Amino acid sequence: AAYAGLAPVTRRSGSSIRGEHPPRGGNKQLKRAFFLAAFAALADPINRAYYDRKRAEGKRHNAALICLARRRCDVLFAMLRHKTPYQPRPTAPVAA
């Protein structure tokens, strides 16, 4: 996530810690690919619920998309680490 520029960066100077912000560095092409994948993932109900939850926490649109992109990056890394194909979580049946 840090290589892609999706990990948050903390502003520090001496004993002052001023919070986190999105990094300006990282691989710009990879960051753009994850950002566009996150934007396309908003059509999926599970990803949309995650995005809406981040918005309810008070994050702005771009910050919520970066959170979703980071989540997609973590899933991709887990797939590469375990050498498994993508398996979406099954949705729970809705009780009527």
Short mmCIF file of C-alpha atoms in Angstrom, two decimals:
data_model
loop_
_atom_site.label_atom_id
_atom_site.label_comp_id
_atom_site.label_asym_id
_atom_site.label_seq_id
_atom_site.Cartn_x
_atom_site.Cartn_y
_atom_site.Cartn_z
CA ALA A 1 0.00 0.00 0.00
CA ALA A 2 2.88 2.36 0.70
CA TYR A 3 4.43 1.64 -2.71
CA ALA A 4 1.12 2.46 -4.38
CA GLY A 5 0.79 5.67 -2.37
CA LEU A 6 -2.32 4.53 -0.49
CA ALA A 7 -0.93 4.34 3.06
CA PRO A 8 -1.54 7.46 5.18
CA VAL A 9 1.39 9.69 6.13
CA THR A 10 1.67 11.36 9.55
CA ARG A 11 2.99 14.92 9.74
CA ARG A 12 5.60 15.06 12.50
CA SER A 13 8.13 17.59 13.64
CA GLY A 14 9.84 17.02 16.96
CA SER A 15 7.15 16.34 19.53
CA SER A 16 4.35 17.73 17.33
CA ILE A 17 2.09 15.26 15.54
CA ARG A 18 -0.39 16.97 13.25
CA GLY A 19 -2.50 14.11 11.91
CA GLU A 20 -2.54 12.01 8.77
CA HIS A 21 -2.97 12.91 5.14
CA PRO A 22 -2.78 11.03 1.85
CA PRO A 23 0.77 10.77 0.50
CA ARG A 24 1.86 12.59 -2.62
CA GLY A 25 4.42 9.95 -3.50
CA GLY A 26 4.14 6.36 -4.59
CA ASN A 27 3.73 4.78 -7.97
CA LYS A 28 1.28 7.12 -9.71
CA GLN A 29 0.12 4.58 -12.30
CA LEU A 30 -0.56 1.94 -9.65
CA LYS A 31 -2.31 4.48 -7.43
CA ARG A 32 -4.51 5.56 -10.34
CA ALA A 33 -5.36 1.93 -11.17
CA PHE A 34 -6.46 1.26 -7.58
CA PHE A 35 -8.38 4.53 -7.45
CA LEU A 36 -10.27 3.71 -10.67
CA ALA A 37 -10.91 0.16 -9.45
CA ALA A 38 -12.34 1.56 -6.21
CA PHE A 39 -14.56 3.94 -8.17
CA ALA A 40 -15.85 1.05 -10.31
CA ALA A 41 -16.35 -1.08 -7.17
CA LEU A 42 -18.98 1.36 -5.90
CA ALA A 43 -21.50 -0.57 -8.05
CA ASP A 44 -21.00 -3.63 -5.81
CA PRO A 45 -23.31 -3.56 -2.74
CA ILE A 46 -20.62 -4.73 -0.28
CA ASN A 47 -18.10 -2.13 -1.42
CA ARG A 48 -20.83 0.52 -1.55
CA ALA A 49 -21.72 -0.24 2.08
CA TYR A 50 -18.04 0.16 3.06
CA TYR A 51 -17.89 3.49 1.20
CA ASP A 52 -21.12 4.69 2.85
CA ARG A 53 -19.78 3.67 6.27
CA LYS A 54 -16.64 5.75 5.69
CA ARG A 55 -18.79 8.69 4.58
CA ALA A 56 -20.87 8.32 7.75
CA GLU A 57 -17.62 8.51 9.75
CA GLY A 58 -17.18 12.01 8.33
CA LYS A 59 -14.71 11.32 5.53
CA ARG A 60 -15.02 13.24 2.29
CA HIS A 61 -15.65 11.53 -1.06
CA ASN A 62 -11.98 11.29 -2.08
CA ALA A 63 -10.86 10.11 1.36
CA ALA A 64 -13.54 7.39 1.36
CA LEU A 65 -12.44 6.31 -2.13
CA ILE A 66 -8.82 6.12 -0.97
CA CYS A 67 -9.95 3.92 1.94
CA LEU A 68 -11.76 1.65 -0.52
CA ALA A 69 -8.71 1.59 -2.82
CA ARG A 70 -6.52 0.62 0.14
CA ARG A 71 -8.94 -2.19 0.94
CA ARG A 72 -8.75 -3.42 -2.67
CA CYS A 73 -4.94 -3.26 -2.46
CA ASP A 74 -4.97 -5.38 0.70
CA VAL A 75 -7.22 -7.97 -0.99
CA LEU A 76 -4.93 -8.12 -4.01
CA PHE A 77 -1.87 -8.54 -1.79
CA ALA A 78 -3.58 -11.38 0.12
CA MET A 79 -4.44 -13.08 -3.18
CA LEU A 80 -0.81 -12.88 -4.31
CA ARG A 81 0.51 -14.03 -0.92
CA HIS A 82 -1.78 -17.09 -0.75
CA LYS A 83 -1.74 -17.73 -4.52
CA THR A 84 -5.54 -17.93 -4.69
CA PRO A 85 -8.03 -16.40 -7.13
CA TYR A 86 -10.47 -13.73 -6.02
CA GLN A 87 -13.39 -15.15 -4.05
CA PRO A 88 -16.04 -12.57 -3.18
CA ARG A 89 -17.73 -12.96 0.16
CA PRO A 90 -21.18 -14.49 -0.20
CA THR A 91 -23.96 -12.08 0.68
CA ALA A 92 -26.24 -13.12 3.50
CA PRO A 93 -29.80 -13.94 2.42
CA VAL A 94 -32.28 -11.23 3.32
CA ALA A 95 -34.99 -12.43 5.71
CA ALA A 96 -38.46 -11.32 4.66
#
